[in-house]
Tab-separated table of C-alpha atoms in Angstrom:
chain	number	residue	atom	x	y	z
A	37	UNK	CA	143.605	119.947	98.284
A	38	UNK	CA	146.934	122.389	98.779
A	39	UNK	CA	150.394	121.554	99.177
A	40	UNK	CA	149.575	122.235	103.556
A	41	UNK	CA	149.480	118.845	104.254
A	42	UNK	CA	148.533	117.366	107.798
A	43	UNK	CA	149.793	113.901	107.286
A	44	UNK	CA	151.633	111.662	104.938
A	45	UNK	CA	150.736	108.219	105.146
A	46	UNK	CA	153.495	105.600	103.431
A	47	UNK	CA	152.011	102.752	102.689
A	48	UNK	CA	155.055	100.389	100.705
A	49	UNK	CA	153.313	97.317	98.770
A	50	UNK	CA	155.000	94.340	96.791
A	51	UNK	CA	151.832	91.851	95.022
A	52	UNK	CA	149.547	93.294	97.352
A	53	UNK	CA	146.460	93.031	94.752
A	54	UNK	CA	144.389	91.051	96.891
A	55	UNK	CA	144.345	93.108	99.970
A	56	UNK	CA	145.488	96.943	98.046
A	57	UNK	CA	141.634	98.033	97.794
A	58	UNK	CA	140.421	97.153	101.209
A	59	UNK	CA	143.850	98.790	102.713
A	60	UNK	CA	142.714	101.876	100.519
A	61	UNK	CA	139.358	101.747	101.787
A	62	UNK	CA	140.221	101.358	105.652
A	63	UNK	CA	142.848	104.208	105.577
A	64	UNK	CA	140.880	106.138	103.629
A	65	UNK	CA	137.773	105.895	105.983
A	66	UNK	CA	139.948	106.802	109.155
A	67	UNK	CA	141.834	109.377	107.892
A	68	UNK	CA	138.328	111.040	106.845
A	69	UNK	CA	137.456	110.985	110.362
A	70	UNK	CA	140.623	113.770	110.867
A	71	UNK	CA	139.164	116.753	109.217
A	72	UNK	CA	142.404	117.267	108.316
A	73	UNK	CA	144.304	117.481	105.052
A	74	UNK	CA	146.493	114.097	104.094
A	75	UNK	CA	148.232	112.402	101.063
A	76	UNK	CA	148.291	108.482	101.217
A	77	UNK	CA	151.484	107.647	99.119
A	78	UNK	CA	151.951	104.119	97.966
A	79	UNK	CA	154.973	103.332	97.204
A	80	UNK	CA	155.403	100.297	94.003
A	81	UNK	CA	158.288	98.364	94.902
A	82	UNK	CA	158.489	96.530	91.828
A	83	UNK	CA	155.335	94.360	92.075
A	84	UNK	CA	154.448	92.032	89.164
A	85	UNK	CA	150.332	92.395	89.697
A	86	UNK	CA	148.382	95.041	89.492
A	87	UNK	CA	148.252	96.285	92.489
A	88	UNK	CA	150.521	99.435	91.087
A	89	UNK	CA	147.689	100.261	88.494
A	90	UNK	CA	145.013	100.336	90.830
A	91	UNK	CA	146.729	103.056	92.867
A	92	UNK	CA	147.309	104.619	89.867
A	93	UNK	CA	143.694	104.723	88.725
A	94	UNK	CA	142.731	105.850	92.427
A	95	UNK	CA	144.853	108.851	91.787
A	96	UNK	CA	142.826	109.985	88.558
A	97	UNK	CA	139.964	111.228	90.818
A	98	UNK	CA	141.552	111.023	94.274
A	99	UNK	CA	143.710	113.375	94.840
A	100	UNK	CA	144.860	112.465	98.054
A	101	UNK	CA	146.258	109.100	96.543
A	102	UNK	CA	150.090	109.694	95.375
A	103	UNK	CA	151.626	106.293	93.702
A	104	UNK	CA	155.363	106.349	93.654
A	105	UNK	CA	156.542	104.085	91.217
A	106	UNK	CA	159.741	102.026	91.542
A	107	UNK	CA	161.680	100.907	88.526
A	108	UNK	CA	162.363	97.001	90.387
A	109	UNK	CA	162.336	95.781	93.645
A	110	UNK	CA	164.614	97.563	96.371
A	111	UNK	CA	163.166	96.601	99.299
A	112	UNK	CA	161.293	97.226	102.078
A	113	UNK	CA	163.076	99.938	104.124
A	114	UNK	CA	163.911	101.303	100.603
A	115	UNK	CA	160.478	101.373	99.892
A	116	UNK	CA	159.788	103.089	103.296
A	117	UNK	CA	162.918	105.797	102.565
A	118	UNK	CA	161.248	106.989	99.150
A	119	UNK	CA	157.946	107.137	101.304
A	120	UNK	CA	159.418	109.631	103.423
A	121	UNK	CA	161.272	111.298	100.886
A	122	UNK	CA	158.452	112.229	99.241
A	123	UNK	CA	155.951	113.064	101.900
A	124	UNK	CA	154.932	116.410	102.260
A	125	UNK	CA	153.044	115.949	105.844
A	126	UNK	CA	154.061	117.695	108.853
A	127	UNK	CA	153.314	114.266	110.695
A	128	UNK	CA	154.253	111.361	108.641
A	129	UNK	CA	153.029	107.794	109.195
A	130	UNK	CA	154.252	104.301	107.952
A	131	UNK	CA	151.810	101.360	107.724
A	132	UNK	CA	152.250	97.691	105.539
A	133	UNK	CA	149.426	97.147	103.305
A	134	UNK	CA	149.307	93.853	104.294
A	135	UNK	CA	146.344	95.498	107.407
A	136	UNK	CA	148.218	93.762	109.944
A	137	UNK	CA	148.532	96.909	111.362
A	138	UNK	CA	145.218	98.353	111.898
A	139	UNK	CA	144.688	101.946	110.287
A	140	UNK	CA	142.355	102.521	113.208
A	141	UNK	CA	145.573	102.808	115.811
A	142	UNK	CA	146.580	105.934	113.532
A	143	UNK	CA	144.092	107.999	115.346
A	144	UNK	CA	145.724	107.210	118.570
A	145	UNK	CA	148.787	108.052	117.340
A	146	UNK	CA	148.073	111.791	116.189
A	147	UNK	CA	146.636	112.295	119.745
A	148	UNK	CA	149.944	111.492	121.237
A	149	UNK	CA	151.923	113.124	118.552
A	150	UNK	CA	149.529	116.455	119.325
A	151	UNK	CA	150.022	116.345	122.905
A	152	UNK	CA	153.860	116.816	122.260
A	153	UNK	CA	155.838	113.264	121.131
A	154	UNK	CA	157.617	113.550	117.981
A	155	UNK	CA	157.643	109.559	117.386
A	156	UNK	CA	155.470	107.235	118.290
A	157	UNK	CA	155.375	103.855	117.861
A	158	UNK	CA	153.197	100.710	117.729
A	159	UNK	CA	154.233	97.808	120.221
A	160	UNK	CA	153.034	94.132	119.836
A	161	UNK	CA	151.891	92.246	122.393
A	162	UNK	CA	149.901	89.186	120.415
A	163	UNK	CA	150.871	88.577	117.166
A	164	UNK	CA	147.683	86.573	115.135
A	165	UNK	CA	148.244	84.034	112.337
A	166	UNK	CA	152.088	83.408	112.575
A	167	UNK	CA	153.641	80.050	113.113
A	168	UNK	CA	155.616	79.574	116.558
A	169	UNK	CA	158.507	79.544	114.390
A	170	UNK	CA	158.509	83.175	113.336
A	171	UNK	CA	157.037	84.578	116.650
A	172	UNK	CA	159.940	82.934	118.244
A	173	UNK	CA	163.003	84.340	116.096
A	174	UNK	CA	160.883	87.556	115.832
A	175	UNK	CA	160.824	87.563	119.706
A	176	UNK	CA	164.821	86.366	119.806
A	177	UNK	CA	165.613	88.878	117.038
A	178	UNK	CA	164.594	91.870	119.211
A	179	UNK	CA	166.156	90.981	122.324
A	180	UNK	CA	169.655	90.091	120.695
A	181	UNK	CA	169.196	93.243	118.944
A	182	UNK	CA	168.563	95.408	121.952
A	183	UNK	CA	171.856	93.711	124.125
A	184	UNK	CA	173.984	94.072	120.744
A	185	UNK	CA	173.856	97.989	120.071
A	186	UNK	CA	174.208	100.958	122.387
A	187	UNK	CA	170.637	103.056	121.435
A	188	UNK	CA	167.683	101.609	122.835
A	189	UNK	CA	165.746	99.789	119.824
A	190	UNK	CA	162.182	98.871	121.176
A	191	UNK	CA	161.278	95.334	121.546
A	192	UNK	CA	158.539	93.673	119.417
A	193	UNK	CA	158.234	96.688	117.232
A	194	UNK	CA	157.854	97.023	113.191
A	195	UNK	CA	157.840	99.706	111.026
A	196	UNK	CA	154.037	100.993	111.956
A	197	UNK	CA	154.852	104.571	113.684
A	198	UNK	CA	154.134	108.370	113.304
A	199	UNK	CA	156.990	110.398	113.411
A	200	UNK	CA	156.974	114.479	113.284
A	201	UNK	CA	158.579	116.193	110.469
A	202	UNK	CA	161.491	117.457	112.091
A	203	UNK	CA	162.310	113.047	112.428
A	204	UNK	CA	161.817	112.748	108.559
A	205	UNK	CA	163.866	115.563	107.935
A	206	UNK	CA	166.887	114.280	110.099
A	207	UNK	CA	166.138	111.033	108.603
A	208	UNK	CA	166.935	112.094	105.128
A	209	UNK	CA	170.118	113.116	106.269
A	210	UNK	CA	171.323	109.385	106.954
A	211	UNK	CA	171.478	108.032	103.024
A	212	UNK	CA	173.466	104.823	104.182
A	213	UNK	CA	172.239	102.144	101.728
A	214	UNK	CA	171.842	98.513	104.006
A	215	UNK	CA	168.632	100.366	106.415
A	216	UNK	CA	167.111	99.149	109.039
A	217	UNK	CA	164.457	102.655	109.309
A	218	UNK	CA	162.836	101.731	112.909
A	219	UNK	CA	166.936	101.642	114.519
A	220	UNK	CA	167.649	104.819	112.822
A	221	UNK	CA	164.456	106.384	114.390
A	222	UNK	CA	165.583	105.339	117.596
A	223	UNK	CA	169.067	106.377	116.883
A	224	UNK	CA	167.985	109.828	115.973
A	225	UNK	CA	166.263	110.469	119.098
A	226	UNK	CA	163.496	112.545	119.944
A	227	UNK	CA	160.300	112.190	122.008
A	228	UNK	CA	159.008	108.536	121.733
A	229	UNK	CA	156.032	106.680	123.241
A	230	UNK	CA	154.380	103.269	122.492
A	231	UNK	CA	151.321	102.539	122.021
A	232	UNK	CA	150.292	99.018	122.396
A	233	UNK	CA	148.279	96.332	120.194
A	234	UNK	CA	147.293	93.083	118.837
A	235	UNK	CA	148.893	92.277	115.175
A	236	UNK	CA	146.544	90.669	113.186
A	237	UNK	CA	146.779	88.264	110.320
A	238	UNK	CA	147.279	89.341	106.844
A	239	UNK	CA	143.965	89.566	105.453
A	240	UNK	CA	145.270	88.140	101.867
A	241	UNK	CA	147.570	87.383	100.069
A	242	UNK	CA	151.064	85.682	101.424
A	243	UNK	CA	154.305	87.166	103.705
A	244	UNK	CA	156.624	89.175	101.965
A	245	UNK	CA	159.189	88.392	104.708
A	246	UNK	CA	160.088	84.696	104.141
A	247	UNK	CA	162.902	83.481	106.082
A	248	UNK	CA	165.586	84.756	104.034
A	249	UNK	CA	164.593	88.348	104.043
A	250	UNK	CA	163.948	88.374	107.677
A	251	UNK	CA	167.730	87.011	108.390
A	252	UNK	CA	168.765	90.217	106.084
A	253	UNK	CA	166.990	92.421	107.670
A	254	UNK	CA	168.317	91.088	111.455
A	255	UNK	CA	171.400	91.352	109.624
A	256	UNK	CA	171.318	95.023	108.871
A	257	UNK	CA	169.862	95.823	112.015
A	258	UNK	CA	172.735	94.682	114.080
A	259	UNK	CA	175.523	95.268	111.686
A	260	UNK	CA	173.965	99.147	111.176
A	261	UNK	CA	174.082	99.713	115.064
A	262	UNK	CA	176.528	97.390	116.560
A	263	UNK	CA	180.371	96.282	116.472
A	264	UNK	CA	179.718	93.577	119.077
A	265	UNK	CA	179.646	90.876	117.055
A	266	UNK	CA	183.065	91.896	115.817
A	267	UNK	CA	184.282	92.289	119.420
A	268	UNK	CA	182.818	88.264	120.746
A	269	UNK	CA	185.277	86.950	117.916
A	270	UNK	CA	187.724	88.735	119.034
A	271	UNK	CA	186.571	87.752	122.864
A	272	UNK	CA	186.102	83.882	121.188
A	273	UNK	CA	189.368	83.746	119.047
A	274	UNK	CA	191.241	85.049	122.415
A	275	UNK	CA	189.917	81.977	124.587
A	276	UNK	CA	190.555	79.284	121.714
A	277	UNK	CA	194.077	80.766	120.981
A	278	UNK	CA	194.422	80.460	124.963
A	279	UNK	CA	192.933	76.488	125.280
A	280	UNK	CA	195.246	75.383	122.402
A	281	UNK	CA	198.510	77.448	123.929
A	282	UNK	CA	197.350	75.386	127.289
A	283	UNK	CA	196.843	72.342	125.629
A	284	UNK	CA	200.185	72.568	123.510
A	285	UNK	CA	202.191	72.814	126.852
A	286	UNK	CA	200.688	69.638	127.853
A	287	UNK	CA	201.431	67.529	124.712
A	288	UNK	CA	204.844	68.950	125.072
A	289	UNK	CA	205.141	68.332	129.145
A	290	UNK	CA	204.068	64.493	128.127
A	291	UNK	CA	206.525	64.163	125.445
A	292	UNK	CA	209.648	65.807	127.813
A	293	UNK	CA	209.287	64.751	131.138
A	294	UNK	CA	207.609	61.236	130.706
A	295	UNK	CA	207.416	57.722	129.234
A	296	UNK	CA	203.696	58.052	127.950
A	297	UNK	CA	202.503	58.366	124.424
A	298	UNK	CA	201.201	61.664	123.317
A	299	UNK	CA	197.495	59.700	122.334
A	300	UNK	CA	194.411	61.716	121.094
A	301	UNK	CA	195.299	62.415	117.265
A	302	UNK	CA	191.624	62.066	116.176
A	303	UNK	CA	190.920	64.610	118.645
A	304	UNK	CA	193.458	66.839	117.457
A	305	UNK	CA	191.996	66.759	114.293
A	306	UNK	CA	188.479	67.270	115.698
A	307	UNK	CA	190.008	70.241	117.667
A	308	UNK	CA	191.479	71.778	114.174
A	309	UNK	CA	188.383	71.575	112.467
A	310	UNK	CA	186.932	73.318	114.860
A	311	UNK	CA	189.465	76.010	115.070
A	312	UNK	CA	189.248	76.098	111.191
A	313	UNK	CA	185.606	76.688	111.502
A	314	UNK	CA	185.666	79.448	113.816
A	315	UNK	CA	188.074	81.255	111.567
A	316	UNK	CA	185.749	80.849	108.795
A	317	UNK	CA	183.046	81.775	111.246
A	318	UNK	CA	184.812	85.145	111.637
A	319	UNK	CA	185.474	86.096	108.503
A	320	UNK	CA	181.956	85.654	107.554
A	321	UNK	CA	181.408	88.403	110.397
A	322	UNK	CA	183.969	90.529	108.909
A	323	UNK	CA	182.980	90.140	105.779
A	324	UNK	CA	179.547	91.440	106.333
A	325	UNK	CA	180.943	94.218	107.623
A	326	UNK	CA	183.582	95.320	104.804
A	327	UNK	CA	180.237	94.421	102.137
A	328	UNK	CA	178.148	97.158	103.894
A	329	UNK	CA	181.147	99.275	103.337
A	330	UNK	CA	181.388	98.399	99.880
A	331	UNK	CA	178.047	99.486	99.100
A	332	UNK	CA	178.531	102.412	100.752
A	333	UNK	CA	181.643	103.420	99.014
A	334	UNK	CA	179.973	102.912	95.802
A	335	UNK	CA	177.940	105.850	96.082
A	336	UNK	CA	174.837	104.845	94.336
A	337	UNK	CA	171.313	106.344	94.641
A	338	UNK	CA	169.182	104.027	97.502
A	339	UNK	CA	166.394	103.904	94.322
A	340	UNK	CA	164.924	104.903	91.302
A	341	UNK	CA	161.334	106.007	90.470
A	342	UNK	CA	159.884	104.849	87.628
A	343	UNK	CA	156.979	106.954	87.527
A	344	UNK	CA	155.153	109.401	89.958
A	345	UNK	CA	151.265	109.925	89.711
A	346	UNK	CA	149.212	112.682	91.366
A	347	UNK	CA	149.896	115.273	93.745
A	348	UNK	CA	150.073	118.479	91.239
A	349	UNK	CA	153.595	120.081	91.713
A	350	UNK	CA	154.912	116.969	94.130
A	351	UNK	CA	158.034	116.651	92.938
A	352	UNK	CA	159.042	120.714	93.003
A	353	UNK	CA	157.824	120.959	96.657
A	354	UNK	CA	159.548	117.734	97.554
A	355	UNK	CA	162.837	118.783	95.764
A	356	UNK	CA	162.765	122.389	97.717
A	357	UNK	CA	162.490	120.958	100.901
A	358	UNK	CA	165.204	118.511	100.366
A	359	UNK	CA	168.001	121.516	99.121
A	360	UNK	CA	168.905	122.637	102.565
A	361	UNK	CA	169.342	118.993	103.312
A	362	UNK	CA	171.894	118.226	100.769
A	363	UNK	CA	174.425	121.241	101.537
């Protein structure tokens, strides 16, 4: 196969051993079906199984498999950014090995993206084998999202998309380090149309979004696109500063003008605490906001690959087409 390639597909694993050879298998069978030239580029973000030496022995004698090779864990959107990095494709897509996302919808997609959309992207409308827990602050997630920031984010969306080359390239451009990869493709524009679909459950294997990494990636999202939050304590810390100016008049009206005991002192202290809370409350916001700019200000690379197997050449073509980006 030559360096003219069709389509990149990114396919970002962490301990995805039990599911990595039937997600090989599936994407490989449907990409067949193109007649097209691709590259299916796994990126190894610092998984502890073997799921990292399987791709690697796939790329001996497939040369369409590409296994990019994280030295640790970055995370996901990290993972997704080397994807793209690297990918050679003049449509590239970005799927979970997890086969939530069915390979099969890929097909769809490159008709769209042929008859002229430069992103398009796969909408949820039934989401299989998740508790009503997560399909509720999923759901919640999105929506706060969407009335927080000024772009229009799609609801119910994940990182399964195509987007055109002339996306990835502009993407590349943006190296800010906390990512959130499906607002900055809506950020940057373009042509974009959904195509809609039932999620299914992971076939094997267990979430790699617990709880705690889905409140950091909500987190990014609306800190990356949005000073609102920033703005309601400012809008909150207005009205309390307000009710305790009123309220102050009144203790002082009481003790001036009449006979009766200023009373309440256990609510006074309930009202402090709760005035002490919200200005802990904000500088929590705030201080999410000056971290991100510490990262940022530190200047270090988003990652670091370990190791890169197959694709002859890769890392020459890659490295051309990224020098005009870097002036």
């Amino acid at each position: 196969m030559g360096y003219n390639v069709r389509y990149s597909i990114i396919i970002p694993m962490f301990n995805e051993e039990a599911v990595i050879q039937e997600t090989y298998r599936r994407i490989k069978k449907v990409m067949g079906t193109t007649g097209e030239p691709y590259e299916l580029l796994f990126v190894n973000d610092g998984s502890t199984d073997n799921c990292a030496q399987m791709i690697e022995e796939y790329s001996y004698w497939d040369e369409s498999v590409k296994l990019i090779d994280l030295s640790r864990n970055f995370g996901h959107q990290i993972a997704i950014t080397a994807g793209m990095d690297y990918a050679l494709g003049d449509a590239v897509v970005i799927i979970d090995a997890d086969l939530q996302d069915p390979p099969e919808l890929i097909l769809d997609m490159i008709t769209e993206w042929k008859q002229g959309y430069e992103v398009v992207y796969a909408k949820r409308i039934k989401r299989r084998g998740e508790s009503l827990f997560k399909k509720w602050t999923a759901s919640a997630f999105y929506r706060v999202l969407r009335y927080s920031t000024d772009i229009s984010i799609p609801v119910d969306t994940g990182d399964f998309r195509l987007i055109d080359r002339k996306v990835c390239d502009e993407l590349k451009r943006l190296p800010e380090k906390n990512r959130f990869v499906r607002g900055l493709v809506s950020w940057v524009g373009f042509r974009q149309k959904a195509i809609e679909y039932e999620r299914d459950e992971r076939l094997a294997g267990e979430t790699k979004y617990p709880l705690k990494r889905m409140l950091k990636l909500s987190l990014d999202g609306i800190t990356s696109f949005s000073y609102k939050p920033l703005k309601l304590a400012g809008y909150l810390g207005a009205l309390l500063s307000a009710s305790g100016f009123l309220y102050l008049m009144y203790v002082l009206y009481l003790v001036l003008f009449t006979d009766e005991a200023v009373k309440g002192w256990a609510s006074m202290i309930g009202i402090t605490l709760t005035f002490n809370g919200f200005v802990l409350i904000m500088l929590g916001i705030l201080g999410e906001y000056v971290g991100r700019i510490y990262d940022e200000s530190k200047g270090r690379p988003l990652y670091i690959v370990q190791e890169f197997y197959g694709g002859k050449k890769q890392q020459d073509v890659r490295e051309r087409r990224m020098a005009p980006l870097n002036k």
